[in-house]
mmCIF file of C-alpha atoms in Angstrom:
data_model
loop_
_atom_site.group_PDB
_atom_site.id
_atom_site.type_symbol
_atom_site.label_atom_id
_atom_site.label_comp_id
_atom_site.label_asym_id
_atom_site.label_seq_id
_atom_site.Cartn_x
_atom_site.Cartn_y
_atom_site.Cartn_z
ATOM 1 C CA MET A 229 -123.861 -15.858 -82.017
ATOM 2 C CA MET A 230 -121.609 -12.815 -82.111
ATOM 3 C CA GLY A 231 -119.329 -14.208 -84.797
ATOM 4 C CA THR A 232 -117.505 -17.467 -85.343
ATOM 5 C CA ALA A 233 -113.842 -18.342 -85.771
ATOM 6 C CA PHE A 234 -114.874 -21.500 -87.644
ATOM 7 C CA PRO A 235 -114.120 -22.233 -90.413
ATOM 8 C CA SER A 236 -112.013 -19.071 -90.414
ATOM 9 C CA TRP A 237 -111.239 -16.165 -88.101
ATOM 10 C CA SER A 238 -112.299 -13.930 -90.990
ATOM 11 C CA TYR A 239 -115.909 -14.697 -90.017
ATOM 12 C CA LEU A 240 -115.487 -12.631 -86.847
ATOM 13 C CA PRO A 241 -116.393 -8.923 -86.751
ATOM 14 C CA SER A 242 -113.613 -6.632 -87.936
ATOM 15 C CA ASP A 243 -113.658 -4.626 -84.686
ATOM 16 C CA GLN A 244 -113.654 -7.665 -82.365
ATOM 17 C CA GLY A 245 -117.353 -7.152 -81.803
ATOM 18 C CA GLN A 246 -117.062 -3.833 -80.006
ATOM 19 C CA SER A 247 -119.866 -2.270 -82.048
ATOM 20 C CA LEU A 248 -122.249 -5.247 -81.798
ATOM 21 C CA PHE A 249 -124.355 -3.974 -78.900
ATOM 22 C CA LYS A 250 -123.267 -0.342 -78.741
ATOM 23 C CA GLN A 251 -126.702 1.054 -79.593
ATOM 24 C CA ALA A 252 -128.633 -1.679 -77.817
ATOM 25 C CA ALA A 253 -126.791 -1.545 -74.481
ATOM 26 C CA PRO A 254 -128.896 1.207 -72.840
ATOM 27 C CA TYR A 255 -132.092 -0.712 -73.618
ATOM 28 C CA ILE A 256 -130.681 -3.997 -72.348
ATOM 29 C CA GLN A 257 -129.410 -2.407 -69.146
ATOM 30 C CA ALA A 258 -132.825 -0.903 -68.376
ATOM 31 C CA SER A 259 -134.154 -4.266 -67.127
ATOM 32 C CA ASP A 260 -133.497 -6.389 -64.046
ATOM 33 C CA ILE A 261 -133.282 -9.739 -65.842
ATOM 34 C CA ARG A 262 -131.252 -9.247 -69.012
ATOM 35 C CA PHE A 263 -131.564 -12.447 -70.992
ATOM 36 C CA GLY A 264 -130.216 -13.718 -74.284
ATOM 37 C CA ASN A 265 -129.854 -17.048 -76.058
ATOM 38 C CA PHE A 266 -126.193 -17.781 -76.802
ATOM 39 C CA GLU A 267 -126.295 -19.805 -79.999
ATOM 40 C CA GLY A 268 -122.857 -21.366 -80.176
ATOM 41 C CA THR A 269 -119.811 -21.916 -78.002
ATOM 42 C CA PHE A 270 -117.025 -19.998 -76.354
ATOM 43 C CA PHE A 271 -114.261 -22.296 -77.550
ATOM 44 C CA GLU A 272 -110.791 -21.978 -79.026
ATOM 45 C CA GLY A 273 -109.993 -25.618 -79.789
ATOM 46 C CA THR A 274 -110.433 -27.755 -82.880
ATOM 47 C CA GLU A 275 -113.276 -29.985 -84.062
ATOM 48 C CA GLN A 276 -114.231 -32.657 -81.532
ATOM 49 C CA GLN A 277 -115.191 -36.281 -82.130
ATOM 50 C CA ASP A 278 -118.331 -35.814 -80.051
ATOM 51 C CA GLY A 279 -119.199 -32.534 -81.769
ATOM 52 C CA LYS A 280 -121.730 -31.950 -84.516
ATOM 53 C CA ALA A 281 -121.638 -34.744 -87.089
ATOM 54 C CA THR A 282 -120.644 -34.074 -90.678
ATOM 55 C CA GLY A 283 -123.354 -33.780 -93.298
ATOM 56 C CA ALA A 284 -125.672 -31.324 -94.999
ATOM 57 C CA ASN A 285 -126.692 -28.156 -93.145
ATOM 58 C CA ARG A 286 -123.719 -28.460 -90.808
ATOM 59 C CA TYR A 287 -122.799 -25.175 -89.176
ATOM 60 C CA LEU A 288 -120.287 -24.972 -86.332
ATOM 61 C CA PHE A 289 -120.061 -21.856 -84.200
ATOM 62 C CA LYS A 290 -117.155 -21.061 -81.909
ATOM 63 C CA THR A 291 -116.492 -17.612 -80.540
ATOM 64 C CA PRO A 292 -113.278 -16.551 -78.755
ATOM 65 C CA THR A 293 -113.761 -16.507 -75.007
ATOM 66 C CA TYR A 294 -112.859 -12.825 -74.729
ATOM 67 C CA TYR A 295 -116.118 -12.043 -76.519
ATOM 68 C CA THR A 296 -117.821 -12.522 -73.158
ATOM 69 C CA ASP A 297 -116.648 -8.945 -72.579
ATOM 70 C CA ARG A 298 -119.103 -7.881 -75.279
ATOM 71 C CA LEU A 299 -121.970 -9.479 -73.341
ATOM 72 C CA VAL A 300 -120.839 -7.869 -70.094
ATOM 73 C CA ASP A 301 -120.509 -4.434 -71.684
ATOM 74 C CA ALA A 302 -123.986 -4.801 -73.191
ATOM 75 C CA GLY A 303 -125.420 -5.608 -69.769
ATOM 76 C CA PHE A 304 -126.547 -9.219 -70.147
ATOM 77 C CA ASN A 305 -126.710 -11.130 -66.860
ATOM 78 C CA VAL A 306 -128.101 -14.499 -67.974
ATOM 79 C CA MET A 307 -127.794 -16.675 -71.073
ATOM 80 C CA SER A 308 -129.447 -19.840 -72.301
ATOM 81 C CA VAL A 309 -127.038 -22.479 -73.549
ATOM 82 C CA ALA A 310 -129.823 -24.930 -74.424
ATOM 83 C CA ASN A 311 -129.927 -24.969 -78.210
ATOM 84 C CA ASN A 312 -128.780 -26.960 -81.222
ATOM 85 C CA HIS A 313 -125.357 -25.291 -81.333
ATOM 86 C CA SER A 314 -124.319 -25.596 -77.686
ATOM 87 C CA ARG A 315 -122.520 -28.869 -78.469
ATOM 88 C CA ASP A 316 -121.061 -27.951 -81.842
ATOM 89 C CA PHE A 317 -117.676 -28.763 -80.326
ATOM 90 C CA GLY A 318 -118.848 -31.539 -78.059
ATOM 91 C CA LEU A 319 -118.757 -31.623 -74.301
ATOM 92 C CA SER A 320 -115.470 -29.710 -74.269
ATOM 93 C CA GLY A 321 -117.033 -26.799 -76.112
ATOM 94 C CA LEU A 322 -120.034 -26.789 -73.805
ATOM 95 C CA ALA A 323 -117.794 -26.872 -70.727
ATOM 96 C CA THR A 324 -115.628 -23.963 -71.881
ATOM 97 C CA THR A 325 -118.771 -21.990 -72.731
ATOM 98 C CA LYS A 326 -120.145 -22.407 -69.234
ATOM 99 C CA ALA A 327 -116.769 -21.623 -67.677
ATOM 100 C CA ALA A 328 -116.387 -18.462 -69.765
ATOM 101 C CA LEU A 329 -119.811 -17.215 -68.714
ATOM 102 C CA ILE A 330 -119.056 -17.911 -65.055
ATOM 103 C CA MET A 331 -115.760 -16.020 -65.302
ATOM 104 C CA ALA A 332 -117.633 -13.103 -66.852
ATOM 105 C CA GLY A 333 -120.189 -13.059 -64.038
ATOM 106 C CA ILE A 334 -123.054 -14.096 -66.300
ATOM 107 C CA GLN A 335 -125.451 -16.802 -65.159
ATOM 108 C CA TYR A 336 -126.671 -19.488 -67.521
ATOM 109 C CA ALA A 337 -129.474 -22.005 -67.818
ATOM 110 C CA SER A 338 -128.735 -25.239 -69.626
ATOM 111 C CA LYS A 339 -130.308 -28.388 -70.941
ATOM 112 C CA GLU A 340 -128.280 -30.351 -68.414
ATOM 113 C CA GLY A 341 -130.238 -28.985 -65.462
ATOM 114 C CA ASP A 342 -128.639 -25.647 -64.605
ATOM 115 C CA VAL A 343 -131.130 -23.016 -63.443
ATOM 116 C CA ALA A 344 -130.402 -19.300 -63.120
ATOM 117 C CA TYR A 345 -131.672 -17.660 -59.932
ATOM 118 C CA PHE A 346 -132.203 -13.994 -59.158
ATOM 119 C CA THR A 347 -133.586 -11.952 -56.289
ATOM 120 C CA VAL A 348 -135.118 -8.674 -57.431
ATOM 121 C CA ARG A 349 -136.761 -6.399 -54.856
ATOM 122 C CA ASN A 350 -137.231 -9.376 -52.528
ATOM 123 C CA LEU A 351 -138.798 -11.488 -55.278
ATOM 124 C CA LYS A 352 -137.210 -14.830 -56.051
ATOM 125 C CA ILE A 353 -136.968 -15.535 -59.773
ATOM 126 C CA ALA A 354 -135.909 -18.760 -61.502
ATOM 127 C CA LEU A 355 -135.052 -19.160 -65.183
ATOM 128 C CA LEU A 356 -134.698 -22.562 -66.803
ATOM 129 C CA ALA A 357 -133.961 -23.487 -70.411
ATOM 130 C CA VAL A 358 -135.193 -26.305 -72.647
ATOM 131 C CA ASP A 359 -134.820 -27.331 -76.288
ATOM 132 C CA TYR A 360 -135.902 -30.043 -78.734
ATOM 133 C CA LYS A 361 -132.685 -32.095 -78.789
ATOM 134 C CA SER A 362 -132.399 -35.575 -77.292
ATOM 135 C CA GLY A 363 -131.674 -35.823 -73.591
ATOM 136 C CA PRO A 364 -133.187 -34.027 -70.599
ATOM 137 C CA ARG A 365 -135.401 -30.947 -70.890
ATOM 138 C CA ASN A 366 -136.641 -32.006 -74.323
ATOM 139 C CA ILE A 367 -139.969 -30.360 -75.182
ATOM 140 C CA ASN A 368 -140.959 -33.372 -77.268
ATOM 141 C CA TYR A 369 -141.135 -35.269 -73.954
ATOM 142 C CA PRO A 370 -142.342 -32.478 -71.700
ATOM 143 C CA GLN A 371 -143.806 -34.157 -68.615
ATOM 144 C CA SER A 372 -140.589 -33.948 -66.593
ATOM 145 C CA ILE A 373 -140.216 -30.295 -67.590
ATOM 146 C CA TYR A 374 -143.723 -29.499 -66.378
ATOM 147 C CA LYS A 375 -142.953 -31.163 -63.052
ATOM 148 C CA GLU A 376 -139.743 -29.144 -62.754
ATOM 149 C CA ILE A 377 -141.618 -25.910 -63.453
ATOM 150 C CA GLN A 378 -144.209 -26.829 -60.838
ATOM 151 C CA LYS A 379 -141.490 -27.526 -58.271
ATOM 152 C CA LEU A 380 -139.634 -24.299 -59.044
ATOM 153 C CA LYS A 381 -142.835 -22.320 -58.638
ATOM 154 C CA THR A 382 -143.249 -23.572 -55.071
ATOM 155 C CA LYS A 383 -139.909 -21.967 -54.147
ATOM 156 C CA ASN A 384 -139.900 -18.882 -56.386
ATOM 157 C CA HIS A 385 -142.283 -16.014 -57.005
ATOM 158 C CA ILE A 386 -141.634 -15.974 -60.760
ATOM 159 C CA VAL A 387 -140.544 -18.738 -63.142
ATOM 160 C CA ILE A 388 -139.268 -17.867 -66.623
ATOM 161 C CA VAL A 389 -138.783 -20.553 -69.278
ATOM 162 C CA SER A 390 -136.453 -20.212 -72.251
ATOM 163 C CA VAL A 391 -137.370 -22.530 -75.139
ATOM 164 C CA HIS A 392 -135.340 -23.333 -78.252
ATOM 165 C CA ALA A 393 -137.875 -24.739 -80.700
ATOM 166 C CA GLY A 394 -139.591 -24.308 -84.042
ATOM 167 C CA ALA A 395 -138.822 -24.384 -87.741
ATOM 168 C CA GLU A 396 -136.316 -21.880 -89.115
ATOM 169 C CA GLY A 397 -136.068 -19.206 -91.771
ATOM 170 C CA ASN A 398 -137.958 -16.443 -93.520
ATOM 171 C CA GLN A 399 -140.825 -18.831 -94.292
ATOM 172 C CA ALA A 400 -141.300 -19.713 -90.605
ATOM 173 C CA THR A 401 -142.765 -16.486 -89.263
ATOM 174 C CA HIS A 402 -146.215 -17.905 -88.511
ATOM 175 C CA THR A 403 -146.676 -20.016 -85.380
ATOM 176 C CA PRO A 404 -148.446 -23.307 -86.151
ATOM 177 C CA MET A 405 -150.435 -25.066 -83.458
ATOM 178 C CA LEU A 406 -148.860 -28.420 -84.172
ATOM 179 C CA GLN A 407 -145.601 -30.341 -84.041
ATOM 180 C CA GLU A 408 -143.046 -28.610 -86.256
ATOM 181 C CA ILE A 409 -140.700 -30.674 -88.414
ATOM 182 C CA PHE A 410 -137.577 -29.059 -89.830
ATOM 183 C CA LEU A 411 -134.598 -30.768 -91.478
ATOM 184 C CA GLY A 412 -136.129 -34.073 -90.453
ATOM 185 C CA GLU A 413 -136.170 -33.161 -86.754
ATOM 186 C CA LYS A 414 -139.112 -32.771 -84.420
ATOM 187 C CA ARG A 415 -138.808 -29.152 -83.360
ATOM 188 C CA GLY A 416 -141.686 -29.225 -80.880
ATOM 189 C CA ASN A 417 -145.227 -27.919 -80.596
ATOM 190 C CA SER A 418 -144.450 -24.507 -79.161
ATOM 191 C CA VAL A 419 -148.039 -23.440 -78.512
ATOM 192 C CA GLU A 420 -149.048 -26.604 -76.702
ATOM 193 C CA PHE A 421 -145.847 -26.641 -74.665
ATOM 194 C CA ALA A 422 -145.979 -22.968 -73.721
ATOM 195 C CA ARG A 423 -149.603 -22.979 -72.624
ATOM 196 C CA THR A 424 -149.187 -26.168 -70.619
ATOM 197 C CA ALA A 425 -146.036 -24.752 -69.022
ATOM 198 C CA VAL A 426 -148.139 -21.803 -67.843
ATOM 199 C CA ASP A 427 -150.722 -24.241 -66.475
ATOM 200 C CA PHE A 428 -147.936 -25.766 -64.370
ATOM 201 C CA GLY A 429 -146.646 -22.437 -63.068
ATOM 202 C CA ALA A 430 -144.501 -20.726 -65.708
ATOM 203 C CA ASP A 431 -144.918 -16.959 -65.794
ATOM 204 C CA ALA A 432 -143.152 -16.010 -69.021
ATOM 205 C CA LEU A 433 -142.081 -18.057 -72.038
ATOM 206 C CA LEU A 434 -139.192 -16.769 -74.159
ATOM 207 C CA ILE A 435 -139.007 -18.863 -77.322
ATOM 208 C CA HIS A 436 -136.170 -18.764 -79.846
ATOM 209 C CA GLY A 437 -135.151 -21.090 -82.630
ATOM 210 C CA PRO A 438 -136.984 -19.884 -85.754
ATOM 211 C CA HIS A 439 -134.355 -17.118 -86.222
ATOM 212 C CA VAL A 440 -137.137 -14.808 -87.399
ATOM 213 C CA PRO A 441 -139.735 -12.884 -85.395
ATOM 214 C CA ARG A 442 -143.039 -14.550 -84.582
ATOM 215 C CA GLY A 443 -146.132 -13.372 -82.773
ATOM 216 C CA MET A 444 -146.914 -13.260 -79.064
ATOM 217 C CA GLU A 445 -149.937 -13.971 -76.913
ATOM 218 C CA ILE A 446 -151.206 -13.617 -73.367
ATOM 219 C CA TYR A 447 -152.420 -16.858 -71.839
ATOM 220 C CA ARG A 448 -153.872 -16.900 -68.327
ATOM 221 C CA ASP A 449 -152.346 -13.468 -67.667
ATOM 222 C CA ARG A 450 -148.892 -14.703 -68.720
ATOM 223 C CA ILE A 451 -146.853 -13.528 -71.685
ATOM 224 C CA ILE A 452 -145.605 -15.945 -74.344
ATOM 225 C CA LEU A 453 -143.136 -14.687 -76.955
ATOM 226 C CA TYR A 454 -143.044 -17.234 -79.761
ATOM 227 C CA SER A 455 -139.816 -15.911 -81.289
ATOM 228 C CA LEU A 456 -137.759 -12.745 -81.215
ATOM 229 C CA GLY A 457 -135.590 -13.858 -84.130
ATOM 230 C CA ASN A 458 -131.859 -13.153 -84.095
ATOM 231 C CA PHE A 459 -130.229 -10.194 -82.406
ATOM 232 C CA ALA A 460 -126.548 -10.340 -83.340
ATOM 233 C CA THR A 461 -125.101 -12.800 -85.839
ATOM 234 C CA GLY A 462 -121.789 -13.136 -87.604
ATOM 235 C CA LYS A 463 -120.774 -13.422 -91.222
ATOM 236 C CA GLY A 464 -122.173 -16.346 -93.156
ATOM 237 C CA ILE A 465 -125.614 -16.056 -91.556
ATOM 238 C CA ASN A 466 -128.521 -14.739 -93.604
ATOM 239 C CA ILE A 467 -129.729 -11.336 -92.437
ATOM 240 C CA GLY A 468 -131.889 -10.622 -95.460
ATOM 241 C CA GLY A 469 -135.595 -9.901 -95.104
ATOM 242 C CA VAL A 470 -137.196 -10.521 -91.728
ATOM 243 C CA ALA A 471 -134.140 -12.558 -90.663
ATOM 244 C CA GLY A 472 -132.264 -9.288 -90.307
ATOM 245 C CA LEU A 473 -134.775 -7.748 -87.925
ATOM 246 C CA ALA A 474 -133.606 -7.717 -84.306
ATOM 247 C CA PRO A 475 -136.379 -7.054 -81.785
ATOM 248 C CA LEU A 476 -135.556 -6.433 -78.131
ATOM 249 C CA ALA A 477 -138.411 -7.133 -75.714
ATOM 250 C CA GLN A 478 -138.824 -5.235 -72.457
ATOM 251 C CA LEU A 479 -141.392 -6.884 -70.183
ATOM 252 C CA LYS A 480 -142.945 -5.802 -66.897
ATOM 253 C CA LEU A 481 -144.461 -8.465 -64.641
ATOM 254 C CA ASN A 482 -146.083 -7.991 -61.258
ATOM 255 C CA SER A 483 -145.066 -9.855 -58.106
ATOM 256 C CA LYS A 484 -147.258 -12.812 -59.100
ATOM 257 C CA GLY A 485 -145.641 -13.103 -62.522
ATOM 258 C CA GLU A 486 -148.670 -11.672 -64.313
ATOM 259 C CA PHE A 487 -147.903 -9.650 -67.427
ATOM 260 C CA GLN A 488 -148.480 -5.903 -67.068
ATOM 261 C CA LYS A 489 -146.993 -4.220 -70.099
ATOM 262 C CA GLY A 490 -144.120 -4.402 -72.525
ATOM 263 C CA ARG A 491 -142.264 -2.793 -75.359
ATOM 264 C CA ILE A 492 -140.561 -4.049 -78.498
ATOM 265 C CA VAL A 493 -137.540 -1.908 -79.335
ATOM 266 C CA SER A 494 -136.852 -2.405 -83.033
ATOM 267 C CA PHE A 495 -133.295 -2.974 -84.170
ATOM 268 C CA VAL A 496 -131.841 -4.305 -87.400
ATOM 269 C CA GLN A 497 -128.616 -6.218 -87.933
ATOM 270 C CA ASN A 498 -125.892 -4.458 -89.901
ATOM 271 C CA ARG A 499 -122.718 -6.263 -90.950
ATOM 272 C CA GLU A 500 -120.440 -3.290 -90.306
ATOM 273 C CA ARG A 501 -122.205 -1.400 -87.525
ATOM 274 C CA GLY A 502 -123.598 -4.212 -85.394
ATOM 275 C CA THR A 503 -127.185 -4.201 -84.159
ATOM 276 C CA VAL A 504 -128.561 -0.721 -84.807
ATOM 277 C CA LEU A 505 -131.818 1.050 -84.007
ATOM 278 C CA ASP A 506 -134.456 0.932 -86.725
ATOM 279 C CA SER A 507 -136.379 4.202 -86.863
ATOM 280 C CA GLY A 508 -139.006 2.481 -88.993
ATOM 281 C CA GLY A 509 -139.928 0.128 -86.162
ATOM 282 C CA ARG A 510 -140.148 -2.823 -88.531
ATOM 283 C CA ALA A 511 -139.578 -5.570 -85.953
ATOM 284 C CA PHE A 512 -142.455 -4.269 -83.842
ATOM 285 C CA GLU A 513 -144.770 -4.035 -86.843
ATOM 286 C CA VAL A 514 -143.950 -7.592 -87.916
ATOM 287 C CA ILE A 515 -144.547 -8.984 -84.419
ATOM 288 C CA LYS A 516 -147.769 -6.988 -84.031
ATOM 289 C CA ASN A 517 -149.185 -8.206 -87.334
ATOM 290 C CA LEU A 518 -148.203 -11.827 -86.691
ATOM 291 C CA SER A 519 -149.722 -11.686 -83.205
ATOM 292 C CA LEU A 520 -153.018 -10.391 -84.530
ATOM 293 C CA GLN A 521 -153.069 -12.986 -87.314
ATOM 294 C CA ASP A 522 -151.973 -16.048 -85.351
ATOM 295 C CA PHE A 523 -153.521 -15.237 -81.946
ATOM 296 C CA PRO A 524 -156.533 -13.011 -82.624
ATOM 297 C CA ALA A 525 -158.260 -13.964 -79.366
ATOM 298 C CA SER A 526 -155.219 -13.731 -77.093
ATOM 299 C CA SER A 527 -152.957 -11.127 -78.669
ATOM 300 C CA PRO A 528 -151.787 -8.220 -76.507
ATOM 301 C CA VAL A 529 -153.215 -4.764 -77.081
ATOM 302 C CA PHE A 530 -150.734 -2.846 -79.223
ATOM 303 C CA GLY A 531 -150.008 0.842 -78.904
ATOM 304 C CA ILE A 532 -147.430 3.147 -80.444
ATOM 305 C CA ASN A 533 -143.628 3.225 -80.204
ATOM 306 C CA GLY A 534 -143.438 -0.536 -79.744
ATOM 307 C CA GLU A 535 -145.675 -0.625 -76.673
ATOM 308 C CA PHE A 536 -148.108 -3.426 -75.879
ATOM 309 C CA SER A 537 -150.217 -4.315 -72.853
ATOM 310 C CA TYR A 538 -152.830 -6.677 -71.488
#
């Protein structure tokens, strides 16, 4: 969520977001699949009757459509639009979001069934996205998702799954091995879902939703990232403590989808300067420690400078 024009345009970055990814762009562009979760909408209309209902903890995110230029300049080539803010402005907001991404040349995966496809060095790669909200691709009712993963694997060398799940906030850094409840909603059992998804053919799980970093593990030679936190957020969003850390994961898989090695590049969110490099490597240290605590038997092997391997 690069900034929101709701409830006021003053919530947008002062430089129209041009500094948001300036330091991160070279690291994003170094990969073949350059993925992010777009938490909000590209929308310039008003509140919609079928949008997010009024009540406590109601946040609506709409970003001007020209902000897709920021994603293009950064190097992103695929976004997930399966999350709890994709319908903040109803079906109209979701439709304009998808249209804006298409116009920008960025693929997307959605809750509604859209899958992003890539061919990299003759390898076919599919990326699908799921969340915990009602409707299709709901991880609380995962059997149909597992079947879809299994089917995709028969036609693709590598299947990547984006998952929006989990409790939120600075107190949610540990990954529980149970159903998470937050704000009265079932936010999914991320561990059970991720491991079973691998059993059915998934090769990498990219989980977001907690808005803070969590640990990672290797399961059956496949990498599972339980949360990379936020990477670029606008005014009005808490960036204090671990919520302000912005890890960028670089992953290398072989032709079978097996994890080979990776790196966490540590950034931190800055209100005025965008997402900037953190020489202290705090995001990496947090993820390393959480991985070792929460997944002692399946954690990657951690090295220096953000590196980790099998």
